[in-house]
N, CA and C of each residue as an Amber inpcrd file, in Angstrom:
protein
   198
  -7.5650000   3.8690000   2.1000000  -6.4730000   3.4950000   3.0700000
  -5.7620000   2.0710000   3.3700000  -4.3870000   2.0850000   3.2040000
  -4.1090000   0.5660000   3.8030000  -3.1050000   0.9200000   5.0010000
  -3.1190000  -0.1620000   6.1460000  -2.1360000  -0.0960000   6.8090000
  -0.6320000  -0.7400000   6.4820000   0.3890000   0.0060000   6.6700000
   1.5790000  -0.3500000   6.4620000   2.5020000  -0.2110000   7.6650000
   3.5980000  -0.9540000   7.9660000   4.7170000  -0.6240000   9.0240000
   5.9290000  -0.1950000   8.5580000   6.3110000   1.0440000   9.1820000
   7.4290000   1.6690000   8.7410000   8.8120000   0.8150000   9.6930000
   9.6840000   0.6370000   9.1160000  11.1890000   0.0400000   9.4720000
  11.1690000   0.3160000  11.1430000  10.6900000   1.4530000  11.8260000
  10.8960000   1.4930000  13.3820000   9.5570000   0.9980000  13.7530000
   8.6290000   0.2780000  13.1530000   7.3720000  -0.2060000  13.6410000
   6.5960000   0.5770000  13.8730000   6.2660000   1.4420000  13.5610000
   5.4410000   2.7920000  13.4470000   4.2250000   2.2600000  12.3010000
   3.2800000   1.8340000  12.8510000   2.0510000   1.7070000  12.0010000
   1.6880000   3.1380000  11.4360000   1.2740000   3.2600000   9.8030000
   0.7740000   4.1780000   9.1190000  -0.2400000   3.5700000   7.9210000
  -1.0730000   4.8070000   7.7470000  -1.9910000   4.4880000   6.9570000
  -1.5130000   5.3000000   5.6060000  -1.8260000   4.6240000   4.5180000
  -1.4530000   5.3410000   2.9630000  -2.4520000   5.2170000   2.3640000
  -2.6190000   6.1820000   1.5820000  -3.6980000   6.3680000   0.7270000
  -3.2740000   5.5240000  -0.6440000  -4.1050000   4.1590000  -0.9370000
  -3.9230000   3.0470000  -2.0530000  -3.8590000   4.1350000  -3.2630000
  -4.6950000   4.8780000  -3.4600000  -4.6890000   5.4100000  -4.8470000
  -3.7350000   6.4020000  -4.9820000  -2.6400000   6.7380000  -4.1330000
  -1.5300000   7.4940000  -4.4940000  -0.4230000   6.8320000  -4.5600000
  -0.3170000   5.5260000  -4.5100000   0.7130000   4.6770000  -4.7260000
   0.9370000   4.5260000  -6.5850000   2.1910000   5.1030000  -6.7520000
   2.7630000   5.0410000  -7.9630000   3.4270000   3.7210000  -8.7710000
   4.6810000   3.4130000  -7.7940000   4.8690000   1.9230000  -7.8520000
   5.6670000   1.5300000  -6.4850000   5.8790000   0.1360000  -6.4940000
   6.2980000  -0.3200000  -5.4670000   7.7810000  -0.9080000  -6.1400000
   8.8520000  -0.7580000  -5.0920000   9.9990000  -1.4760000  -5.1270000
  10.6880000  -2.2850000  -4.1200000  11.7560000  -3.2060000  -4.3420000
  12.3950000  -3.9930000  -3.1070000  13.5880000  -3.8510000  -3.1490000
  14.3050000  -3.2580000  -2.1190000  15.7590000  -3.0970000  -2.1870000
  16.6530000  -3.1330000  -0.9760000  16.7430000  -3.9030000  -0.0690000
  15.9160000  -5.3390000   0.3180000  14.2950000  -5.0030000   1.0030000
  14.4230000  -3.8760000   1.5540000  13.0300000  -3.3120000   1.8710000
  12.0900000  -2.8590000   0.8430000  10.9150000  -2.7660000   1.5320000
   9.6460000  -2.2970000   0.4620000   9.5550000  -0.9680000   0.2070000
   9.8150000  -0.2910000  -1.0710000   9.6350000   0.8820000  -0.8830000
   8.3250000   1.5650000  -1.6830000   7.6760000   2.1410000  -1.2040000
   6.3550000   2.8670000  -1.9230000   6.5850000   3.9710000  -2.3490000
   6.4250000   4.4910000  -3.6730000   6.6100000   5.6610000  -4.1830000
   5.3570000   6.2570000  -4.4990000   4.9850000   7.3700000  -3.8280000
   3.6230000   7.8020000  -4.2720000   3.4630000   9.1560000  -5.3800000
   2.2950000   9.5010000  -5.6190000   2.4170000  10.3540000  -7.1550000
   2.9170000  11.5200000  -6.5460000   3.1240000  12.1420000  -5.2960000
   3.7270000  13.2190000  -5.3300000   5.2550000  13.0290000  -4.9160000
   5.9080000  12.0050000  -5.3160000   7.3260000  11.8540000  -5.3830000
   7.7760000  11.3250000  -3.7480000   7.0560000  11.5920000  -2.9160000
   7.5800000  10.7160000  -1.6370000   7.4360000   9.2350000  -1.3470000
   8.5690000   8.8870000  -0.6040000   8.8630000   7.2230000  -0.6890000
   8.7050000   7.0740000   0.8840000   8.0000000   6.0100000   0.8540000
   7.6310000   5.2750000   2.2360000   8.4010000   3.9080000   2.2180000
   9.2250000   3.6600000   3.1530000   9.8210000   2.1510000   3.1370000
   9.1020000   1.8070000   4.3410000   8.5460000   0.3200000   3.9960000
   7.8370000  -0.4360000   5.0680000   8.3170000  -2.0280000   4.8760000
   7.9440000  -2.6840000   6.1730000   8.4480000  -3.9530000   6.7460000
   7.4540000  -4.6970000   5.6760000   6.4910000  -4.7270000   5.0590000
   5.6290000  -5.5340000   4.2340000   6.3180000  -5.6690000   3.2980000
   6.2040000  -6.8820000   2.4410000   6.6710000  -7.4080000   1.3140000
   5.7030000  -6.8710000   0.0390000   6.2010000  -6.7850000  -1.0730000
   5.4130000  -6.3910000  -2.2060000   4.0060000  -7.2850000  -2.2020000
   4.0970000  -8.2980000  -2.3580000   2.8410000  -9.0920000  -2.4240000
   2.0710000  -9.0060000  -1.1080000   2.2490000  -8.6530000  -0.0010000
   1.5220000  -8.2070000   1.1710000   0.9800000  -6.7500000   0.9300000
   1.8720000  -5.9990000   0.4550000   1.2830000  -4.3960000   0.0670000
   0.0960000  -4.6700000  -1.0560000   0.6400000  -5.4350000  -2.0510000
  -0.6210000  -5.7360000  -3.4380000  -2.0270000  -6.2940000  -2.7130000
  -2.0030000  -7.3420000  -1.9990000  -2.9540000  -8.0020000  -1.1350000
  -3.8690000  -6.9600000  -0.3010000  -3.0840000  -6.2230000   0.2990000
  -3.7350000  -5.0760000   0.9550000  -4.6010000  -4.1080000   0.2500000
  -4.0800000  -3.5320000  -1.0790000  -4.6470000  -2.8810000  -2.0220000
  -5.8470000  -3.2010000  -2.7430000  -5.4690000  -4.8340000  -2.9130000
  -6.7410000  -5.3450000  -3.8050000  -7.8870000  -5.6210000  -2.6020000
  -7.2810000  -5.8430000  -1.5540000  -8.8370000  -6.1180000  -0.2160000
  -9.2410000  -4.7190000  -0.2410000  -8.5270000  -3.5100000  -0.0460000
  -9.0470000  -2.3830000   0.2730000 -10.0620000  -1.8440000  -0.9630000
  -9.5200000  -2.1700000  -2.2810000 -10.4430000  -1.8150000  -3.5210000
 -11.4020000  -2.6630000  -3.5640000 -11.6070000  -3.9040000  -3.2510000
 -12.6810000  -4.8520000  -3.3540000 -13.6910000  -4.2520000  -2.2480000
 -13.4120000  -3.6370000  -1.0580000 -14.4010000  -3.0270000  -0.1180000
 -14.8900000  -1.9810000  -0.5390000 -14.3080000  -0.9610000  -1.3310000
 -14.7950000   0.2580000  -1.5950000 -15.3310000   0.5890000  -3.0560000
 -15.1080000  -0.1080000  -4.1030000 -15.6290000   0.0350000  -5.0390000
 -16.8460000  -1.0070000  -5.7400000 -17.7840000  -0.5030000  -6.3030000
 -18.7920000  -1.7010000  -6.2290000 -18.6110000  -2.7300000  -7.2760000
 -19.2310000  -3.8740000  -6.9330000 -19.1310000  -5.0660000  -7.9460000
 -19.5780000  -4.8360000  -9.3870000 -18.9630000  -5.3890000 -10.2340000
 -18.9650000  -5.3620000 -11.3220000 -20.3790000  -5.9150000 -11.7380000
 -21.3920000  -5.3980000 -12.3820000 -22.8410000  -6.1110000 -12.6930000
 -22.4570000  -7.7320000 -13.1510000 -22.9670000  -8.3250000 -12.6370000
 -23.3000000  -9.9960000 -12.8160000 -22.0920000 -10.7100000 -12.2570000
 -21.2940000 -10.3390000 -11.3080000 -20.3540000 -10.8700000 -10.5650000
 -20.4460000 -10.5110000  -9.0660000 -20.0970000 -11.5550000  -8.3070000
 -19.9380000 -11.2720000  -6.8790000 -21.4500000 -11.6430000  -6.1640000
């Protein structure tokens, strides 16, 4: 799960594995696999960084790295 901030300031947690794609118009819109959309204050690069950080914590290191 990654923490994001809705436009009203409410912090919510989104399952990073359910994010289908991101778009900017000008807010960042996360489209989930179930078709639901979440509009957030974070930029696309910030969301990507949070997903990468989350995945690096929960997925095992590749053998020979790290």
